[in-house]
Coordinates of C-alpha atoms in Angstrom, one line a residue:
Chain A
M478 CA 93.3 37.9 32.0
P479 CA 93.1 39.2 35.5
K480 CA 93.9 42.7 35.9
A481 CA 97.1 43.5 37.9
P482 CA 96.2 44.9 41.4
P483 CA 96.4 48.6 41.7
K484 CA 99.8 50.2 42.5
I485 CA 100.4 52.6 45.3
L486 CA 103.1 54.8 45.7
I487 CA 104.2 55.4 49.4
L488 CA 106.3 58.3 50.5
D489 CA 107.4 58.4 54.1
R490 CA 110.7 59.6 55.6
N491 CA 110.0 57.4 58.5
R492 CA 111.3 53.7 57.7
H493 CA 108.9 52.3 60.4
N494 CA 106.0 54.0 58.8
L495 CA 107.0 53.0 55.4
T496 CA 107.3 49.2 56.3
L497 CA 103.9 49.2 58.3
M498 CA 102.2 51.0 55.6
T499 CA 103.6 48.7 52.8
Q500 CA 102.8 45.5 54.9
F501 CA 99.3 46.8 55.5
L502 CA 98.6 47.6 51.7
E503 CA 100.1 44.6 50.5
K504 CA 98.0 42.5 53.0
Q505 CA 95.0 44.4 51.4
G506 CA 96.1 43.1 47.9
Y507 CA 97.7 46.1 46.4
Q508 CA 101.1 46.6 44.9
T509 CA 103.3 49.0 46.6
L510 CA 106.0 51.4 45.8
P511 CA 107.6 52.5 48.8
V512 CA 109.9 55.5 48.8
I513 CA 111.6 57.3 51.6
S514 CA 112.8 60.5 49.8
L515 CA 111.6 63.2 47.3
E516 CA 114.3 62.4 44.8
E517 CA 113.1 58.7 44.6
V518 CA 109.5 60.0 43.9
A519 CA 111.0 62.0 41.1
R520 CA 112.6 58.8 39.7
T521 CA 109.5 56.6 39.9
L522 CA 107.3 59.1 38.2
I523 CA 108.2 57.8 34.5
P524 CA 105.4 57.2 31.9
S525 CA 106.1 53.2 32.0
N526 CA 105.1 53.0 35.6
T527 CA 101.4 53.0 36.3
I528 CA 100.6 54.3 39.7
N529 CA 97.2 54.4 40.8
L530 CA 97.3 56.4 43.9
A531 CA 100.0 58.1 46.0
L532 CA 100.2 58.5 50.0
I533 CA 102.3 61.3 50.9
D534 CA 103.4 61.6 54.4
I535 CA 104.5 65.1 54.7
T536 CA 106.2 64.7 58.1
G537 CA 109.9 65.7 58.2
F538 CA 110.0 67.2 54.7
D539 CA 110.2 71.0 53.8
S540 CA 108.0 72.8 51.5
S541 CA 109.8 71.2 48.6
V542 CA 107.3 68.2 49.2
W543 CA 104.6 70.6 47.5
T544 CA 106.6 70.3 44.4
V545 CA 106.5 66.8 44.3
C546 CA 102.7 67.0 44.8
Q547 CA 102.4 69.4 41.8
Q548 CA 104.2 66.6 39.7
L549 CA 101.9 64.2 40.8
R550 CA 98.9 66.1 39.8
E551 CA 100.5 67.1 36.5
Q552 CA 100.9 63.3 35.8
G553 CA 97.2 62.8 36.9
I554 CA 98.1 60.6 39.8
P555 CA 95.6 61.1 42.7
F556 CA 97.1 61.3 46.1
L557 CA 96.5 61.8 49.6
V558 CA 98.4 63.9 52.0
V559 CA 99.1 62.5 55.5
S560 CA 100.0 64.6 58.3
P561 CA 100.4 64.4 61.9
R562 CA 98.0 67.0 62.7
H563 CA 95.2 69.0 61.1
H564 CA 96.6 72.5 60.6
S565 CA 94.7 75.2 58.3
A566 CA 98.0 76.1 56.5
I567 CA 98.8 72.3 55.7
Q568 CA 95.1 71.7 54.5
Q569 CA 95.4 74.8 52.3
A570 CA 98.6 73.8 50.9
S571 CA 97.5 70.3 50.2
I572 CA 94.4 71.3 48.4
A573 CA 96.3 74.0 46.6
S574 CA 98.6 71.3 45.1
G575 CA 95.7 69.2 44.3
A576 CA 95.5 66.5 47.0
M577 CA 92.2 64.6 47.1
G578 CA 92.3 64.9 51.0
L579 CA 94.2 65.3 54.1
L580 CA 94.5 62.5 56.5
G581 CA 95.7 63.0 60.1
K582 CA 97.8 60.5 61.8
P583 CA 97.5 58.0 63.3
L584 CA 95.1 56.3 60.7
A585 CA 92.5 54.1 61.8
M586 CA 93.2 51.0 59.8
R587 CA 89.5 50.0 58.9
E588 CA 88.6 53.4 57.8
F589 CA 91.7 53.8 56.0
A590 CA 91.3 50.6 54.0
Q591 CA 87.7 51.5 53.0
L592 CA 88.9 54.7 51.8
I593 CA 91.6 53.2 49.4
R594 CA 89.2 50.7 48.2
D595 CA 86.7 53.6 47.2
L596 CA 89.2 55.5 45.8
L597 CA 90.7 52.9 43.5
K598 CA 87.3 51.5 42.5
G599 CA 87.6 53.3 39.2
S600 CA 91.1 52.1 38.4
E601 CA 90.3 48.4 38.8
Chain B
M934 CA 91.8 24.2 103.0
Q935 CA 88.7 23.4 101.4
H936 CA 89.2 21.0 98.6
D937 CA 87.4 23.0 96.0
R938 CA 89.6 26.0 96.8
L939 CA 92.8 27.3 95.6
S940 CA 95.4 28.8 97.9
S941 CA 96.4 32.2 97.1
G942 CA 99.8 31.5 98.3
I943 CA 99.4 33.4 101.4
L944 CA 97.9 31.7 104.5
G945 CA 96.5 34.8 106.0
L946 CA 94.8 35.8 103.1
D947 CA 93.4 32.4 102.3
E948 CA 91.8 32.7 105.7
V949 CA 90.1 36.2 104.7
L950 CA 89.1 34.6 101.5
E951 CA 87.4 31.8 103.7
G952 CA 89.3 28.9 102.2
G953 CA 91.1 30.5 99.4
L954 CA 90.3 31.5 95.8
I955 CA 87.5 29.7 93.9
P956 CA 89.2 28.0 90.8
Q957 CA 88.5 29.4 87.2
Q958 CA 87.6 32.8 88.3
A959 CA 89.6 35.9 87.6
Y960 CA 90.5 38.3 90.5
L961 CA 91.7 41.9 90.3
V962 CA 94.6 42.8 92.5
R963 CA 94.5 46.5 93.0
G964 CA 96.4 49.2 94.7
G965 CA 99.0 52.1 94.1
P966 CA 102.6 51.6 93.5
G967 CA 104.8 49.5 95.9
V968 CA 101.9 47.8 97.7
G969 CA 102.9 44.3 96.9
K970 CA 100.7 43.3 93.9
T971 CA 103.6 41.6 92.1
T972 CA 104.6 40.0 95.3
L973 CA 101.0 38.6 95.7
G974 CA 101.0 37.4 92.1
L975 CA 104.2 35.6 92.4
A976 CA 103.3 34.0 95.7
F977 CA 100.0 32.7 94.0
L978 CA 102.0 31.2 91.0
I979 CA 104.7 29.7 93.2
A980 CA 102.0 28.0 95.4
G981 CA 100.8 26.5 92.2
A982 CA 104.1 25.5 90.8
A983 CA 104.7 23.7 94.3
L984 CA 101.8 21.5 93.4
D985 CA 103.5 20.9 89.9
E986 CA 100.7 23.0 88.3
P987 CA 101.7 24.8 85.1
T988 CA 101.8 28.5 85.9
L989 CA 102.3 31.7 83.8
F990 CA 103.4 35.3 84.4
I991 CA 102.3 37.5 81.8
S992 CA 104.3 40.7 82.3
L993 CA 103.7 44.0 80.5
G994 CA 106.0 46.1 82.8
E995 CA 109.0 44.3 84.1
S996 CA 111.1 42.1 82.2
E997 CA 111.5 38.5 83.1
A998 CA 115.1 38.7 84.2
Q999 CA 113.9 41.5 86.5
L1000 CA 111.0 39.6 87.9
R1001 CA 113.1 36.5 88.5
S1002 CA 115.8 38.1 90.3
N1003 CA 113.5 40.2 92.3
A1004 CA 111.7 37.0 93.3
S1005 CA 114.7 35.2 94.3
R1006 CA 115.6 38.0 96.5
L1007 CA 112.5 37.4 98.3
G1008 CA 113.4 33.7 98.5
F1009 CA 110.7 32.6 95.9
D1010 CA 111.9 29.8 93.6
T1011 CA 110.5 30.8 90.2
K1012 CA 111.9 27.6 88.5
G1013 CA 108.5 26.3 88.0
V1014 CA 106.9 29.3 86.7
S1015 CA 106.8 30.3 83.0
F1016 CA 106.9 34.0 82.0
L1017 CA 105.7 35.7 79.0
D1018 CA 107.7 38.8 78.9
L1019 CA 105.7 41.6 76.8
S1020 CA 107.6 44.3 78.4
P1021 CA 109.1 46.8 76.0
S1022 CA 112.8 46.0 75.4
S1023 CA 115.6 48.6 75.6
S1024 CA 115.8 48.7 71.9
F1025 CA 112.5 50.6 71.8
F1026 CA 114.3 53.3 73.3
T1027 CA 117.5 53.3 71.4
E1028 CA 115.6 53.4 68.1
V1029 CA 114.9 57.0 67.8
E1030 CA 112.4 56.7 65.3
T1031 CA 109.2 55.0 66.0
Y1032 CA 106.0 54.6 63.8
D1033 CA 103.1 56.9 64.0
I1034 CA 101.3 56.3 61.0
F1035 CA 99.0 53.9 62.8
S1036 CA 98.1 53.9 66.4
P1037 CA 99.8 51.2 68.6
S1038 CA 96.5 49.9 69.7
E1039 CA 96.3 48.7 66.0
V1040 CA 99.7 47.7 65.1
E1041 CA 100.7 45.9 68.3
R1042 CA 97.5 44.3 69.5
A1043 CA 97.6 41.5 67.0
P1044 CA 101.2 40.3 67.5
T1045 CA 100.7 40.7 71.4
T1046 CA 97.5 38.7 71.2
E1047 CA 99.1 35.9 68.9
R1048 CA 102.0 35.7 71.4
I1049 CA 99.7 35.3 74.6
V1050 CA 97.4 32.8 72.7
E1051 CA 100.5 30.7 71.5
C1052 CA 101.9 30.7 74.9
V1053 CA 98.7 29.9 76.7
Q1054 CA 98.0 26.8 74.4
Q1055 CA 101.5 25.7 74.8
I1056 CA 101.8 25.7 78.6
Q1057 CA 98.0 25.3 79.6
P1058 CA 98.5 27.0 82.7
R1059 CA 96.4 26.4 85.8
R1060 CA 97.3 29.8 87.2
V1061 CA 97.9 33.0 85.5
F1062 CA 98.9 36.4 86.8
I1063 CA 98.8 39.5 84.6
D1064 CA 100.9 42.4 85.5
A1065 CA 99.3 44.9 84.7
M1066 CA 96.2 44.4 82.9
T1067 CA 95.9 48.2 82.5
Q1068 CA 98.5 48.2 80.1
F1069 CA 96.1 46.8 77.5
R1070 CA 94.3 50.0 77.7
Y1071 CA 97.0 51.3 75.4
L1072 CA 96.3 48.6 72.9
S1073 CA 92.6 49.3 72.7
S1074 CA 91.3 52.3 70.6
D1075 CA 88.6 53.0 73.1
V1076 CA 86.9 52.3 76.4
F1077 CA 84.4 49.9 74.8
Q1078 CA 87.3 48.0 72.8
F1079 CA 89.3 47.6 76.1
R1080 CA 86.3 46.3 78.0
K1081 CA 85.5 43.8 75.1
Q1082 CA 89.1 42.8 75.0
V1083 CA 89.6 42.2 78.6
L1084 CA 86.4 40.1 79.0
S1085 CA 87.3 38.0 76.0
F1086 CA 91.0 37.7 77.1
L1087 CA 89.8 36.4 80.7
R1088 CA 87.2 34.2 79.2
F1089 CA 89.9 32.7 76.9
L1090 CA 92.1 32.0 79.9
L1091 CA 89.4 30.6 82.1
E1092 CA 88.2 28.3 79.4
Q1093 CA 91.6 26.9 79.3
G1094 CA 91.3 26.0 83.0
A1095 CA 93.2 28.9 84.5
T1096 CA 92.5 30.8 87.6
V1097 CA 93.3 34.3 86.9
L1098 CA 95.0 37.1 89.0
F1099 CA 95.4 40.4 87.2
A1100 CA 96.9 43.6 88.7
S1101 CA 95.7 47.0 87.8
E1102 CA 97.7 50.2 87.9
S1103 CA 95.2 52.8 88.9
N1104 CA 95.1 56.5 89.9
V1105 CA 92.7 59.3 90.0
A1106 CA 93.4 60.1 86.5
N1107 CA 92.9 56.6 85.2
P1108 CA 90.4 54.7 87.3
D1109 CA 90.1 50.9 87.0
D1110 CA 86.2 50.8 87.9
D1111 CA 85.8 48.9 84.6
L1112 CA 88.1 46.3 85.6
Q1113 CA 86.5 45.8 89.2
F1114 CA 83.0 45.3 87.4
M1115 CA 84.7 42.6 85.0
S1116 CA 86.4 40.4 87.7
D1117 CA 85.0 37.9 90.0
G1118 CA 86.8 39.2 93.0
V1119 CA 88.7 42.2 93.9
I1120 CA 91.7 42.0 96.3
E1121 CA 92.7 45.6 97.3
L1122 CA 96.2 46.4 98.8
C1123 CA 96.5 49.6 100.6
Q1124 CA 99.2 51.5 102.2
D1125 CA 98.7 54.3 104.5
E1126 CA 101.8 56.1 106.1
G1127 CA 103.7 52.6 106.4
D1128 CA 100.7 50.7 107.5
R1129 CA 99.8 48.1 104.8
S1130 CA 96.6 46.3 104.7
V1131 CA 94.4 44.2 102.4
S1132 CA 90.7 44.0 102.1
I1133 CA 88.3 42.1 99.9
T1134 CA 85.8 44.2 98.3
K1135 CA 84.2 41.5 95.9
F1136 CA 84.2 37.7 95.9
R1137 CA 81.7 36.0 93.5
G1138 CA 80.4 32.8 95.1
S1139 CA 81.8 33.1 98.4
S1140 CA 81.6 35.0 101.7
F1141 CA 84.7 36.9 102.9
R1142 CA 86.0 38.4 106.0
A1143 CA 85.2 42.1 105.6
G1144 CA 87.4 44.9 106.7
S1145 CA 91.0 45.6 106.1
H1146 CA 93.5 43.2 107.6
T1147 CA 97.2 43.9 108.2
L1148 CA 99.6 43.0 105.6
R1149 CA 103.3 43.0 106.0
L1150 CA 105.9 42.8 103.3
L1151 CA 108.8 40.9 104.6
K1152 CA 112.2 40.1 103.4
T1153 CA 110.5 36.6 102.4
G1154 CA 107.6 37.7 100.8
M1155 CA 104.1 38.7 102.3
E1156 CA 102.1 37.9 105.3
V1157 CA 98.6 38.8 106.1
F1158 CA 96.9 39.0 109.6
P1159 CA 93.2 38.4 109.3
R1160 CA 91.5 40.8 111.7
L1161 CA 89.8 38.7 114.6
R1162 CA 86.3 37.8 114.5
P1163 CA 85.3 36.5 117.9
E1164 CA 82.2 34.9 117.1
Q1165 CA 84.1 32.2 115.1
Y1166 CA 85.9 30.9 118.2
E1167 CA 82.8 30.3 120.4
Q1168 CA 83.6 27.5 122.7
N1169 CA 81.6 26.2 125.7
F1170 CA 83.2 26.6 129.2
A1171 CA 81.7 26.3 132.6
M1172 CA 81.1 29.2 134.7
E1173 CA 83.6 29.1 137.4
V1174 CA 85.0 31.5 140.0
I1175 CA 88.7 32.0 140.3
S1176 CA 90.4 33.1 143.3
S1177 CA 92.9 36.0 143.5
G1178 CA 94.8 34.1 146.0
I1179 CA 94.1 36.8 148.7
P1180 CA 91.3 36.0 150.9
E1181 CA 90.3 39.6 151.6
L1182 CA 90.5 40.4 147.9
D1183 CA 88.3 37.5 147.2
R1184 CA 85.8 38.8 149.9
L1185 CA 85.7 42.2 148.1
L1186 CA 84.8 40.4 145.0
H1187 CA 82.5 38.0 146.6
G1188 CA 84.5 35.1 145.6
G1189 CA 86.8 36.1 143.0
I1190 CA 86.5 36.7 139.4
E1191 CA 84.7 34.5 136.8
R1192 CA 86.6 32.6 134.2
G1193 CA 86.4 34.2 130.8
T1194 CA 85.7 37.6 132.0
I1195 CA 87.1 40.9 131.3
T1196 CA 88.6 42.8 134.3
V1197 CA 89.8 46.2 134.1
L1198 CA 92.4 47.1 136.7
T1199 CA 92.4 51.0 136.7
G1200 CA 94.3 53.5 138.6
P1201 CA 97.1 56.1 138.7
T1202 CA 100.7 55.4 138.2
G1203 CA 102.7 53.3 140.6
V1204 CA 99.5 52.2 142.6
G1205 CA 100.1 48.5 142.1
K1206 CA 98.1 47.6 139.0
T1207 CA 100.7 45.3 137.4
S1208 CA 101.4 43.6 140.7
L1209 CA 97.7 43.1 141.4
G1210 CA 97.4 41.6 137.9
L1211 CA 100.4 39.2 138.6
Q1212 CA 98.7 38.3 141.8
F1213 CA 95.8 36.6 139.7
M1214 CA 98.5 35.0 137.4
K1215 CA 100.3 33.7 140.6
A1216 CA 97.0 32.2 141.9
A1217 CA 96.4 30.7 138.4
A1218 CA 99.9 29.2 138.4
E1219 CA 99.2 27.5 141.7
R1220 CA 96.3 25.9 140.0
G1221 CA 98.6 24.7 137.3
E1222 CA 97.1 27.3 134.6
R1223 CA 99.2 29.0 132.2
S1224 CA 99.1 32.9 132.0
V1225 CA 100.6 35.3 129.6
L1226 CA 101.5 38.8 130.3
Y1227 CA 101.9 41.3 127.2
T1228 CA 104.0 44.2 128.4
F1229 CA 104.0 47.2 126.2
E1230 CA 105.7 49.5 128.7
E1231 CA 108.1 47.9 131.2
Q1232 CA 111.3 46.1 130.3
V1233 CA 110.9 42.3 131.1
G1234 CA 114.1 42.8 133.6
T1235 CA 112.7 45.2 135.8
L1236 CA 109.3 43.7 135.6
L1237 CA 110.7 40.4 137.1
H1238 CA 112.7 42.2 139.6
R1239 CA 109.7 44.2 140.8
A1240 CA 107.4 41.1 141.0
E1241 CA 110.3 38.9 142.8
A1242 CA 110.6 41.9 145.3
I1243 CA 107.0 41.5 146.5
S1244 CA 107.4 37.8 146.6
T1245 CA 105.6 36.8 143.3
P1246 CA 107.7 34.0 142.1
V1247 CA 107.6 35.0 138.6
R1248 CA 110.9 33.3 137.5
Q1249 CA 109.8 30.0 138.9
M1250 CA 106.6 30.4 137.2
I1251 CA 108.0 31.0 133.9
E1252 CA 110.5 28.1 134.4
S1253 CA 107.5 25.8 135.2
G1254 CA 105.7 27.0 132.1
T1255 CA 102.8 28.5 134.1
L1256 CA 103.8 32.1 132.8
S1257 CA 104.9 33.8 129.8
I1258 CA 106.2 37.4 129.6
V1259 CA 105.9 38.8 126.2
P1260 CA 107.4 42.3 125.7
I1261 CA 105.7 44.1 122.7
E1262 CA 107.5 47.3 121.5
P1263 CA 104.9 49.9 120.8
M1264 CA 104.5 50.8 117.1
D1265 CA 106.0 47.5 116.1
L1266 CA 102.8 45.5 115.6
S1267 CA 99.6 46.4 114.2
P1268 CA 96.5 45.4 116.1
D1269 CA 95.8 42.6 113.5
E1270 CA 99.3 41.3 113.9
F1271 CA 99.1 41.6 117.8
A1272 CA 95.8 39.8 117.9
S1273 CA 97.1 36.9 115.7
R1274 CA 100.1 36.4 118.2
V1275 CA 97.7 36.4 121.0
R1276 CA 95.4 33.8 119.1
E1277 CA 98.6 31.7 118.3
E1278 CA 99.9 31.8 121.9
V1279 CA 96.2 30.9 123.3
D1280 CA 95.6 28.2 120.6
Q1281 CA 98.9 26.5 121.1
H1282 CA 99.7 26.8 124.9
H1283 CA 96.2 26.5 126.5
V1284 CA 96.4 29.9 127.9
R1285 CA 93.8 30.6 130.7
V1286 CA 94.9 34.2 131.8
V1287 CA 95.8 37.0 129.7
M1288 CA 97.0 40.4 130.8
I1289 CA 97.7 43.4 128.7
D1290 CA 99.7 45.9 130.4
S1291 CA 98.5 48.5 129.5
T1292 CA 95.9 49.7 127.4
A1293 CA 97.7 52.9 126.7
G1294 CA 100.7 50.8 125.5
Y1295 CA 98.3 49.0 123.3
Q1296 CA 96.7 52.3 122.0
L1297 CA 100.2 53.4 121.0
S1298 CA 100.6 50.3 118.9
V1299 CA 97.2 50.9 117.5
R1300 CA 98.3 54.2 116.6
G1301 CA 95.2 55.9 117.6
T1302 CA 92.8 54.2 115.2
A1303 CA 89.8 52.2 116.2
L1304 CA 91.4 51.2 119.7
I1305 CA 87.9 50.2 120.8
T1306 CA 87.1 48.2 118.1
H1307 CA 90.4 46.1 118.0
L1308 CA 90.6 45.7 121.8
H1309 CA 87.0 44.8 121.9
S1310 CA 87.4 42.1 119.2
L1311 CA 90.4 40.8 120.9
C1312 CA 88.9 40.7 124.3
K1313 CA 85.6 39.2 123.2
Y1314 CA 87.8 36.5 121.2
L1315 CA 89.6 35.6 124.5
Q1316 CA 86.4 35.6 126.4
N1317 CA 84.8 33.1 124.2
V1318 CA 87.6 30.7 124.5
G1319 CA 87.4 30.9 128.0
V1320 CA 90.3 33.0 128.9
T1321 CA 90.2 35.3 131.6
V1322 CA 91.4 38.7 130.7
I1323 CA 93.1 41.6 132.6
L1324 CA 93.4 44.8 131.0
V1325 CA 95.7 47.4 132.8
N1326 CA 94.6 50.9 132.6
E1327 CA 96.4 53.9 133.9
T1328 CA 94.5 57.0 134.7
E1329 CA 96.3 60.4 134.7
S1330 CA 94.8 61.8 137.8
I1331 CA 96.5 60.8 141.2
T1332 CA 93.5 62.0 143.2
G1333 CA 90.7 64.2 142.6
D1334 CA 87.5 63.6 140.7
F1335 CA 87.1 60.1 139.8
R1336 CA 87.3 58.7 136.4
V1337 CA 87.5 55.2 135.7
T1338 CA 89.2 55.2 132.3
E1339 CA 90.4 57.7 130.0
I1340 CA 89.9 56.0 126.8
G1341 CA 86.4 54.8 127.2
I1342 CA 86.8 51.0 127.6
S1343 CA 84.9 50.5 130.7
Y1344 CA 81.8 49.2 128.7
L1345 CA 84.1 46.4 127.9
A1346 CA 84.8 45.4 131.1
D1347 CA 82.8 42.8 133.1
N1348 CA 84.7 43.7 136.2
I1349 CA 86.4 47.0 137.3
L1350 CA 88.6 47.2 140.1
F1351 CA 90.0 50.6 140.9
L1352 CA 93.1 51.4 142.9
R1353 CA 93.4 54.7 144.4
Y1354 CA 95.7 57.0 146.6
L1355 CA 94.1 58.1 149.7
E1356 CA 95.6 61.0 151.9
M1357 CA 94.8 60.1 155.5
Q1358 CA 96.3 61.8 158.4
G1359 CA 98.8 63.2 156.1
E1360 CA 100.2 60.1 154.9
M1361 CA 99.7 58.6 151.5
R1362 CA 97.9 55.2 151.4
K1363 CA 96.4 53.0 148.9
A1364 CA 92.9 51.6 148.6
I1365 CA 91.0 49.2 146.3
G1366 CA 87.6 49.0 145.5
V1367 CA 85.2 47.3 143.0
L1368 CA 83.2 49.7 140.9
K1369 CA 81.2 47.0 138.7
K1370 CA 81.0 43.4 138.6
R1371 CA 78.5 41.9 136.0
L1372 CA 78.2 38.4 137.3
S1373 CA 77.9 38.8 141.0
D1374 CA 77.3 41.2 143.8
F1375 CA 80.5 42.8 145.4
E1376 CA 81.5 44.9 148.4
R1377 CA 80.5 48.3 148.3
T1378 CA 83.4 49.6 150.5
L1379 CA 86.9 50.1 149.8
R1380 CA 89.8 48.3 151.4
E1381 CA 93.3 49.4 152.1
L1382 CA 95.9 48.1 149.8
D1383 CA 99.5 47.7 150.9
I1384 CA 102.2 46.2 148.8
T1385 CA 105.0 44.7 150.9
S1386 CA 107.9 42.5 150.4
E1387 CA 105.7 39.5 151.6
G1388 CA 103.2 40.3 148.9
I1389 CA 99.9 42.2 148.6
K1390 CA 98.2 42.9 151.6
I1391 CA 94.6 44.0 151.7
G1392 CA 93.0 45.1 154.8
Q1393 CA 89.4 45.4 156.3
P1394 CA 86.8 47.5 154.8
L1395 CA 87.1 51.3 155.2
A1396 CA 83.6 51.5 156.5
H1397 CA 83.8 54.6 158.5
L1398 CA 85.2 57.0 155.8
R1399 CA 83.4 59.1 153.3
G1400 CA 84.6 61.1 150.2
L1401 CA 86.8 58.0 149.2
L1402 CA 86.2 58.8 145.6
S1403 CA 87.6 62.2 145.9
G1404 CA 90.8 61.0 147.4
I1405 CA 90.7 63.0 150.4
P1406 CA 88.3 61.1 153.0
E1407 CA 86.8 62.3 156.1
W1408 CA 85.8 60.3 159.0
A1409 CA 82.0 59.7 158.6
D1410 CA 81.9 59.4 162.4
K1411 CA 84.6 61.5 164.1
R1412 CA 84.7 59.2 167.1
H1413 CA 86.3 56.6 165.1
L1414 CA 90.0 56.6 164.9
L1415 CA 91.9 54.7 162.2

């Protein structure tokens, strides 16, 4: 039986970004779970929902976004933080909350696809 | 138009391109804002549409509606032109939120490319204008990608059988040197304090007329006036001496002036230069030849009145078609435009004598730049087609130390006739002399010149005076009395 493709949770407050990212990842053959608010993230984090990776665009959120990150860590979901610029405070906060890495916008499509592929190798 | 060339849509530009554009090449149209890049592109497409060729305007800046309405204001009929409007719509602005997760170059390149490919394959254009290619820079992640994309895009269009014109928006911060390298030809439009010009800096597979050529943006589009290149018009003509119509003056000149030579009439204000020039035209009219007088300073009315007053029948000459007086407003025409008018007149009406009154007025119209070069090429052209040229040159000094001209045109002249004021026995008199004559000998003495109601009178040689050139002559021999 072929395994279901990995599922990726996408959090982005910007609807255009969310749509673009969803399209992009689906084109790469992943399942996506696009959400636009922190409350929605909390709702999707139920045990029956297997999430292989999460992408958290912190743009537009306040520090409560780090609480959500903590929750992801607690549930063992690897996640990447996306931020408009590299700021050492953001970097520290991301690492402190357990992020696998911090990506700066805009993302280069080719490199980004490669990164996701590498990260998800284990879960396939 | 050569059969293997494509009209650019602008006659003068085709001439500069020595026949037009070579088909299936890509040409860069560059220049700052407002120089007429889009107008040139439209003219190019409309020339194709007039031949029922499919044409395509790919716009990345202005919307189709804007372009069509601007074109119709210029009198261009864009019915036969297809537009691919890739300009951002107003909704782009009203949507507050835009994406930033990926760069626009990655997100928008693919759909843009798809639209272009689809449109080109559907229309199969013979002529394409892209306004402006530099916009694609923002759809490329780096310089290398941009270069690759432009090259492949141009190749794609050329392979479809199109001839391509593409505009660039360049400035110091964003140079377009890369595009210049990638194109087969570069048409550069320039604007400098209201003077517009066009020059070709590159043209693969063809020679072209170098230098900058005057360009005019008119209500009805664009016009280019190619700079005169005299050697192109070389014609054979018999060396022939033409009479001035005054026997004494002919004797001074040892027969008259040769056809196809340049004569400078120089002297201070009011001494009779224009009258003397008209005298040559009167003589030409009597031979049935046509003359044209370009007057930069004097109103036609006063000129006619003045000439009639000294019994030069100018009105009659004009009526019989042997004279045309053309007033030129200084600052109105560029040297290229003036030259092209002269050329048109000479070509169409078989003109044999041309007088430019005066070089100072001409200089005003040239606005100080390269006077000698422009005047030189105009005179050489006229000379080559056998036209006798008379240049009227005003010197500022009335008497005193002698200077031929103040603007350094004497080298141009085959003949120099100078007119002088003389003070003789407390009376102001005029004299005429020859300073230079390339093709024959001439009298070394001056003669007295008198402009009367019966015409120009020239006296016997003033052989017994010395110091004539200083303006205050003395008797060489005190025994003589004038």
